[in-house]
CSV table of C-alpha atoms in Angstrom, one decimal:
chain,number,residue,atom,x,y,z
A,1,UNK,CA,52.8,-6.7,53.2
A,2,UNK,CA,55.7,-5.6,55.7
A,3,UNK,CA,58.0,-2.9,54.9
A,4,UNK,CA,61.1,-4.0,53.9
A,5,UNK,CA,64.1,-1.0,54.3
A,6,UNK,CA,66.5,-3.0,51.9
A,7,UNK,CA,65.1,-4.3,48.7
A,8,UNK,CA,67.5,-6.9,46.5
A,9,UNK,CA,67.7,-5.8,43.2
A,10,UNK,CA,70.4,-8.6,42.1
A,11,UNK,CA,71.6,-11.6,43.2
A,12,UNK,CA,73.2,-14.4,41.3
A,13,UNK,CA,75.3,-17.6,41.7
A,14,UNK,CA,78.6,-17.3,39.3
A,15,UNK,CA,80.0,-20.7,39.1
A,16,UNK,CA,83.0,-19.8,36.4
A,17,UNK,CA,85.2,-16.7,35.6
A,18,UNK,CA,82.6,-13.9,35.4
A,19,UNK,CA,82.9,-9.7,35.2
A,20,UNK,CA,84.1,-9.1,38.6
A,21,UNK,CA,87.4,-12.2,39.5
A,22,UNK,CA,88.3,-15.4,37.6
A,23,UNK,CA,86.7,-17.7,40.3
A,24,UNK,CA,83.5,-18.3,41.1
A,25,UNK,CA,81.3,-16.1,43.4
A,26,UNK,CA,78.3,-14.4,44.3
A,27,UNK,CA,76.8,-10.9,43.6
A,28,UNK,CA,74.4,-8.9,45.3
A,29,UNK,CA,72.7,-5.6,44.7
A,30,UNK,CA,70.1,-3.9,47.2
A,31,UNK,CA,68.8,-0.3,47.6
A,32,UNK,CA,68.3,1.1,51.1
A,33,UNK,CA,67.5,3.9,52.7
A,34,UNK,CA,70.7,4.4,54.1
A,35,UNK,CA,74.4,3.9,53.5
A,36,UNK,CA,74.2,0.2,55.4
A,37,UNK,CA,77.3,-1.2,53.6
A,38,UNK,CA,79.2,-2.1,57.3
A,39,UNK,CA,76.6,-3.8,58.8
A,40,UNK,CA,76.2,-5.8,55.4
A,41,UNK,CA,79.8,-6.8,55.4
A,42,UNK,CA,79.7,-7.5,58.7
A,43,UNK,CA,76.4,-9.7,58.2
A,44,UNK,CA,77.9,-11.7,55.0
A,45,UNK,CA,81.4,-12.2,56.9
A,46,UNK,CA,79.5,-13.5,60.2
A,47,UNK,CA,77.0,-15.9,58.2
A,48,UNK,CA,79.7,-17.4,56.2
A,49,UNK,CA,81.4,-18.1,59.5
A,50,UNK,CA,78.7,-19.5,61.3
A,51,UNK,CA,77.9,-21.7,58.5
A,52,UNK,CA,81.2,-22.9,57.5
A,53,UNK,CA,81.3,-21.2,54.2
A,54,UNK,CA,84.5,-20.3,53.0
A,55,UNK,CA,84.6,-16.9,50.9
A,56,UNK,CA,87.3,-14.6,49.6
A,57,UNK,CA,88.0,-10.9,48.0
A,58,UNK,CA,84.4,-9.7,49.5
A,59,UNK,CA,84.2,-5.8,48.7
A,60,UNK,CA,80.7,-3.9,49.3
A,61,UNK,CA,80.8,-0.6,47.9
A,62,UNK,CA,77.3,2.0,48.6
A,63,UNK,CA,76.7,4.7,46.3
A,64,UNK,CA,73.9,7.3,46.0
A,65,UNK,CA,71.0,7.1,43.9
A,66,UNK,CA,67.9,9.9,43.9
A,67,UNK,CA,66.6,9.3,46.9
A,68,UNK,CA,67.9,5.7,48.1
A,69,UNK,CA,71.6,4.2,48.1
A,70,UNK,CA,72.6,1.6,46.1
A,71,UNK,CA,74.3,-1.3,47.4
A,72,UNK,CA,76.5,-3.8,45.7
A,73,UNK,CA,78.4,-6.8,47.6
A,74,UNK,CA,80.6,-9.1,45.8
A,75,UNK,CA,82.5,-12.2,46.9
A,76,UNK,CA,84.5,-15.2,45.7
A,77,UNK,CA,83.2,-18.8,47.2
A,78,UNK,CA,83.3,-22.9,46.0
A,79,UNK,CA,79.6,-22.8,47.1
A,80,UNK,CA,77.8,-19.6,44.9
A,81,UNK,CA,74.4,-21.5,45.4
A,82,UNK,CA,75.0,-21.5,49.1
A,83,UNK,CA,76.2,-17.9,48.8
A,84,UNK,CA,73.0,-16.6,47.7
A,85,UNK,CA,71.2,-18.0,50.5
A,86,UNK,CA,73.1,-16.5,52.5
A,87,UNK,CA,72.7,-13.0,50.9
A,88,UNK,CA,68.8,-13.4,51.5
A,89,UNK,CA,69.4,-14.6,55.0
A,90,UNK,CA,71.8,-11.6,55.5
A,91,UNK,CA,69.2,-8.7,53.7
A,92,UNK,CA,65.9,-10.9,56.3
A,93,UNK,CA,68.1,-10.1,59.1
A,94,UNK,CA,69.1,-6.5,58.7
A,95,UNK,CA,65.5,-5.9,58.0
A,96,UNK,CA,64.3,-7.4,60.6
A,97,UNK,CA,66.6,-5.1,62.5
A,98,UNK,CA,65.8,-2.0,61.2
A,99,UNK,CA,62.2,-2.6,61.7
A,100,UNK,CA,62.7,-3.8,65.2
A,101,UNK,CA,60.9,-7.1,64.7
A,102,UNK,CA,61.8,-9.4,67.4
A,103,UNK,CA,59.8,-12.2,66.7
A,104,UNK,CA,62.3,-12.9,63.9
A,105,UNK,CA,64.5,-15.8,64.3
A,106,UNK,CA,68.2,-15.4,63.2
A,107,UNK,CA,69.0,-18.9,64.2
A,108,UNK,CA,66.8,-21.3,62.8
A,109,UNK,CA,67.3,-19.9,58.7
A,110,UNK,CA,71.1,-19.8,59.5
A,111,UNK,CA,71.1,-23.1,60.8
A,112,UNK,CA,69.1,-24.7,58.4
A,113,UNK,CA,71.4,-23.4,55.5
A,114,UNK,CA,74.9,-24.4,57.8
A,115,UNK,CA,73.3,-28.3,57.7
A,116,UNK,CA,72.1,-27.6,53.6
A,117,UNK,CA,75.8,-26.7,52.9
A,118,UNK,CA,77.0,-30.0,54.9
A,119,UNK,CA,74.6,-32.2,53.3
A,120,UNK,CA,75.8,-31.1,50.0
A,121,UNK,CA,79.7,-31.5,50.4
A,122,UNK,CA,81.4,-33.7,48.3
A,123,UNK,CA,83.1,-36.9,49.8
A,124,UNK,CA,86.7,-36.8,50.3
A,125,UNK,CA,87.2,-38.9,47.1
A,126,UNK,CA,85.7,-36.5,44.9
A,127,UNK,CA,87.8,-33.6,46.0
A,128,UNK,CA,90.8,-35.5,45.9
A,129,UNK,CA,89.7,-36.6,41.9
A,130,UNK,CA,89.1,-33.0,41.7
A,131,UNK,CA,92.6,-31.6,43.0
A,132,UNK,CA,94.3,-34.2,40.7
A,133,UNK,CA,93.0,-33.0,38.0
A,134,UNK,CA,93.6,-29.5,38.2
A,135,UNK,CA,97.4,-30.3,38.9
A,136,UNK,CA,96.9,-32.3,35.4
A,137,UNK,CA,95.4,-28.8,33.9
A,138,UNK,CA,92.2,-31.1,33.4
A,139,UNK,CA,89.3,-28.6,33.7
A,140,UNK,CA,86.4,-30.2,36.0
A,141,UNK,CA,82.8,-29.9,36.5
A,142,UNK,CA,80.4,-30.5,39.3
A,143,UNK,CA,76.7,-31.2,38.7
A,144,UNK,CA,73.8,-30.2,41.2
A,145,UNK,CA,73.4,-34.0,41.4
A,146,UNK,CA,77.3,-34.1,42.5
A,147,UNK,CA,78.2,-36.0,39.6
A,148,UNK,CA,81.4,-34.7,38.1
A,149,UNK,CA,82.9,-34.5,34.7
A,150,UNK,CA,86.7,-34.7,34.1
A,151,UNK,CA,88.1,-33.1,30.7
A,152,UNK,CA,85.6,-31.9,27.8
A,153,UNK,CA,83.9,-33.6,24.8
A,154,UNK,CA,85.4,-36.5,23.4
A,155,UNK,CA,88.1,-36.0,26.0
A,156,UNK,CA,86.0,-36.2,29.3
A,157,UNK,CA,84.9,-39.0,31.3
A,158,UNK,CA,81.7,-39.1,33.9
A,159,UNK,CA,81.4,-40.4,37.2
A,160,UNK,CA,78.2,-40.4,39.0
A,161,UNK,CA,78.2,-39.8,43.2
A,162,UNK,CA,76.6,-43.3,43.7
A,163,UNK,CA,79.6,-44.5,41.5
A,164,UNK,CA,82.2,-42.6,43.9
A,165,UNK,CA,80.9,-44.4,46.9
A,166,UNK,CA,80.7,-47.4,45.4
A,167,UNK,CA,84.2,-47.7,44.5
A,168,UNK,CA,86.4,-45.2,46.4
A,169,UNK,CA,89.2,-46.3,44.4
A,170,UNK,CA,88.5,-45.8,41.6
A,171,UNK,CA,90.6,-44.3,39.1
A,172,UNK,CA,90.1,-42.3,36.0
A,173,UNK,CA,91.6,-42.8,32.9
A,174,UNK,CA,94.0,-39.9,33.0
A,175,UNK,CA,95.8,-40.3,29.5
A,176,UNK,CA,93.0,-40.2,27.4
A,177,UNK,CA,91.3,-37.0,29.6
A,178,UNK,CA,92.2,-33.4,28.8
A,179,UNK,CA,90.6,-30.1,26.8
A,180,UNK,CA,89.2,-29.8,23.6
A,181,UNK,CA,89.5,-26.7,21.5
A,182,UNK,CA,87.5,-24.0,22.4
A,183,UNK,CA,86.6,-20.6,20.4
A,184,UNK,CA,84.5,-17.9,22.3
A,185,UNK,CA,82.9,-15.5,20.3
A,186,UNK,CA,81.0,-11.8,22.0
A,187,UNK,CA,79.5,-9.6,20.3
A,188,UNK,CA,75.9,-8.3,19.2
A,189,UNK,CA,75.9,-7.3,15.5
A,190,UNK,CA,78.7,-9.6,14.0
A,191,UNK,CA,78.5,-12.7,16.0
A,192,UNK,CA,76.8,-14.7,13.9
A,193,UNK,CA,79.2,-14.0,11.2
A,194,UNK,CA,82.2,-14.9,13.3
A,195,UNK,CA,80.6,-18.2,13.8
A,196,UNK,CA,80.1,-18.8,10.3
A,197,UNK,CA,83.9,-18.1,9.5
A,198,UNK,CA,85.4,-20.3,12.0
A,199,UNK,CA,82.6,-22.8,11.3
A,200,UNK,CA,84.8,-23.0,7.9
A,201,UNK,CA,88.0,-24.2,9.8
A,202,UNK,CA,87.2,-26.3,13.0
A,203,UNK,CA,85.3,-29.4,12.8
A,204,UNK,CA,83.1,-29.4,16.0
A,205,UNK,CA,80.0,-28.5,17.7
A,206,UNK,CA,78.6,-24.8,16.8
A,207,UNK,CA,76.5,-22.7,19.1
A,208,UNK,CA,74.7,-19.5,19.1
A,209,UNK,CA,73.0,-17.5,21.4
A,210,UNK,CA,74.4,-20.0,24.2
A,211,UNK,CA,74.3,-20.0,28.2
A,212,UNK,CA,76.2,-21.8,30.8
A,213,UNK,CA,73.8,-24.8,30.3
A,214,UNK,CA,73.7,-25.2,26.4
A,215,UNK,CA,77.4,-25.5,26.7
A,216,UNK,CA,78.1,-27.6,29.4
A,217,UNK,CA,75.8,-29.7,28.1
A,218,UNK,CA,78.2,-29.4,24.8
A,219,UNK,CA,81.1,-30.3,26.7
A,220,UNK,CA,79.9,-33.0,28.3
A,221,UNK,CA,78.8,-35.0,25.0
A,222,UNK,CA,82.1,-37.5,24.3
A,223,UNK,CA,81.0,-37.6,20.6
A,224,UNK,CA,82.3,-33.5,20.8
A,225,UNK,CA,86.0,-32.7,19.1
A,226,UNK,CA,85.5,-29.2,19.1
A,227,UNK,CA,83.2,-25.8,20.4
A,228,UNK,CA,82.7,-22.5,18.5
A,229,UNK,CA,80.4,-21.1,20.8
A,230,UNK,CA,78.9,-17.5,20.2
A,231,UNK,CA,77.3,-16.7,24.0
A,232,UNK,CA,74.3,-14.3,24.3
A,233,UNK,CA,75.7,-11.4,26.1
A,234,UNK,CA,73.1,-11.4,29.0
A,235,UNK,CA,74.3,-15.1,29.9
A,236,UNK,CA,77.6,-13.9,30.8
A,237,UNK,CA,76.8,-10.7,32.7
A,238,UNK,CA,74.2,-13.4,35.1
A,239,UNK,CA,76.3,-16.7,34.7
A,240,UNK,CA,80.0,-15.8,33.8
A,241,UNK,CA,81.7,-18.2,31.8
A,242,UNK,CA,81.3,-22.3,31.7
A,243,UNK,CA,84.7,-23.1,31.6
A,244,UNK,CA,88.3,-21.7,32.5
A,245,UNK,CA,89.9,-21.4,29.0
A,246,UNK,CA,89.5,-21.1,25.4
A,247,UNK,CA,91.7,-21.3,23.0
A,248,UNK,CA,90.4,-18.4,20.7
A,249,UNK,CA,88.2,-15.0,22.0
A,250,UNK,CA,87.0,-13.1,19.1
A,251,UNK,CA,84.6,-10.1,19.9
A,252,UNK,CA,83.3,-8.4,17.1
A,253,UNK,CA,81.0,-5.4,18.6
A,254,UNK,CA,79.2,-3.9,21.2
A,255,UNK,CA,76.1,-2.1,19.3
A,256,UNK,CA,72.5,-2.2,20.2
A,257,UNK,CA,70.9,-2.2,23.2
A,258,UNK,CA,72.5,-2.7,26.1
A,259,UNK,CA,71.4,-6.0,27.6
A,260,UNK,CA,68.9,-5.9,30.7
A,261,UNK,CA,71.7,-7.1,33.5
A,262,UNK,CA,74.2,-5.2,32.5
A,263,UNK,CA,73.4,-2.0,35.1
A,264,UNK,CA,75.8,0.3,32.8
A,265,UNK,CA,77.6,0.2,29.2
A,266,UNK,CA,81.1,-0.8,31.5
A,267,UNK,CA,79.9,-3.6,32.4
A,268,UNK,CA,78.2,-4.7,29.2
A,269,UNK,CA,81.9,-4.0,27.8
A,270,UNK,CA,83.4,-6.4,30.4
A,271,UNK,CA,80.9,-9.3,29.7
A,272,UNK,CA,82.1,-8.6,26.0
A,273,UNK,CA,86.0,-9.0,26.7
A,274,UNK,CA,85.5,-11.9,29.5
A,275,UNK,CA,86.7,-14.5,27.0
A,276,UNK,CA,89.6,-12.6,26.2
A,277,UNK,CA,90.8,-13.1,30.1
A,278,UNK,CA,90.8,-16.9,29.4
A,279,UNK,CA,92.0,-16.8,26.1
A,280,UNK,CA,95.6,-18.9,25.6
A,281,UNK,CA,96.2,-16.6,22.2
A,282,UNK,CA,96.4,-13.1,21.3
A,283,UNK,CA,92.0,-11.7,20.7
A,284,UNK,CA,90.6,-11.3,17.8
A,285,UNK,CA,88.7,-7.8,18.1
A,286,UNK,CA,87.1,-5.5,16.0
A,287,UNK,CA,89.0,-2.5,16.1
A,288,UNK,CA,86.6,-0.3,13.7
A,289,UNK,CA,84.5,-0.2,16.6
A,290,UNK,CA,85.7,2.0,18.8
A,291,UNK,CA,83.4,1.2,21.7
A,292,UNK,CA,85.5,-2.3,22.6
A,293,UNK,CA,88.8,0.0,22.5
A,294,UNK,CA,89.1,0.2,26.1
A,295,UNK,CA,89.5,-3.3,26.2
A,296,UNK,CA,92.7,-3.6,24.0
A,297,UNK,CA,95.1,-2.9,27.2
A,298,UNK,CA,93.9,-5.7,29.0
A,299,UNK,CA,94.1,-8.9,26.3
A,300,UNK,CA,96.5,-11.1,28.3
A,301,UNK,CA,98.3,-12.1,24.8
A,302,UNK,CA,98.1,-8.6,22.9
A,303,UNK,CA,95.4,-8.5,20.3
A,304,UNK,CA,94.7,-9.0,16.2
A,305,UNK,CA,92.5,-6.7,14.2
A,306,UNK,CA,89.3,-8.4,13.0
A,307,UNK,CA,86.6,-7.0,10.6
A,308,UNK,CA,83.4,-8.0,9.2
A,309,UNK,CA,83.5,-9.5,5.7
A,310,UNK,CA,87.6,-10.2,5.9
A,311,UNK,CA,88.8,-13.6,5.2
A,312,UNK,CA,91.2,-13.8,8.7
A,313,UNK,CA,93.2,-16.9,7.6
């Protein structure tokens, strides 16, 4: 097997708001020998460029661990899957370079990946369906079979890419499209029990333990008027959220262990409060526990005590 300098410990594809900006991106996480964080930048700025990716807010940071350097990258993009290629592209090529292998070919693989990311663009219909929604406030999805869903549940409406082409013209019906109500839940301990008490209230859809898929797949039902969705902790540190707002963010702990991506208790605490960010009222958060405390001074609307076992009506 040949030597490889820089190892990737972590890459994923965020496609909503996620720990590090409210947009979708791509992070990466490699251990070297060496501080190489320039030649990185330089690599993922270079690729995007040559391939016609556009990315934004890209910080690589290097810091010293035993006896390697750790290496995180981090940048915003429309395309995350086509961002991860690229990261593997970038980490073969800087290999390849610090192993002197010239038989390795920088063109073909960056090539190949520039004609994927054309092949995959959306027609000039579907962007424009897409920008007139979000100056509607209509939240909208795009499926790896480049279908896209406009509004949620049993305010959403479907439109397959065979349908787009078909009929350029065609118009959605924008009255009846919009959001449905949305409560996020975090937590380890008390999650469940949240659930249970909002379950009381709001007539809807309930999940636990969910991930990006079990609730999109949620929001795109039409039969759905509401969500009380309690996510699984290690979903958001690898997928972010699944949508843009909520209408409620209630996180009711951080005890146990410490899921597997988070790569300290920071950033388990910031998958915790990453409802809160889209939250359109004040948070509902546990203050007995003081370990979400360092999360009260960045609720966008303030924040409301919760506890177990209280009757928050």
């Amino acid at each position: 097997m040949i030597n490889q300098p820089i190892v990737i410990r972590h890459l994923t594809a965020f496609y909503g708001p996620n720990i590090y900006r409210p947009q979708p991106g791509v992070v990466l996480r490699v251990s070297a020998p060496a501080d190489y964080s320039d030649q990185l930048r330089a690599a993922i700025k270079g690729g995007a460029l040559a391939i016609g990716l556009v990315i934004a807010h890209l910080y690589v940071v290097a810091q010293a661990h035993h006896d390697s350097v750790q290496i995180s990258a981090f940048f915003t993009t429309g395309e995350p899957e086509i961002g991860v290629e690229l990261c593997r592209y970038v980490v073969d090529g800087l290999n390849a370079q610090l192993r002197h292998d010239e038989t390795w070919d920088a063109d073909e693989p960056l090539m190949a990946l520039r004609d994927r990311r054309q092949a995959q663009a959306l027609p000039v219909q579907a962007l424009q369906l897409i920008a007139n929604a979000r100056h509607r406030n209509i939240p909208a999805t795009i499926f790896p079979d480049r279908s896209i869903l406009l509004g949620q549940g049993e305010r959403s409406w479907i439109i397959s890419y065979d349908e787009l082409r078909a009929t350029p013209d065609l118009q959605p019906p924008w009255q009846h499209l919009g959001r449905i109500p949305i409560i996020a839940i975090t937590g380890e301990q008390y999650r469940s029990q949240a659930i249970a008490e909002q379950a009381t209230r709001h007539q809807g859809v309930i999940l636990d333990h969910a991930n990006r898929s079990t609730v999109i797949q949620a929001l795109r039902d039409p039969t759905c008027q509401a969500l009380i969705v309690g996510f699984d902790t290690d979903s958001l540190l690898r997928e972010g959220l699944p949508f843009d707002q909520c209408d409620l963010a209630i996180i009711t702990d951080r005890q146990g262990q410490r899921p597997p991506t988070a790569s300290d208790d920071d950033e388990w605490l910031r998958a915790l409060g990453l409802p809160m960010l889209c939250s359109t009222s004040p948070a509902l958060i546990n203050l007995s526990d003081p370990n979400l405390h360092p999360l009260l001074n960045y609720a966008p609307h303030g924040v409301i005590g919760w506890s177990p076992g209280t009757d928050h009506r």
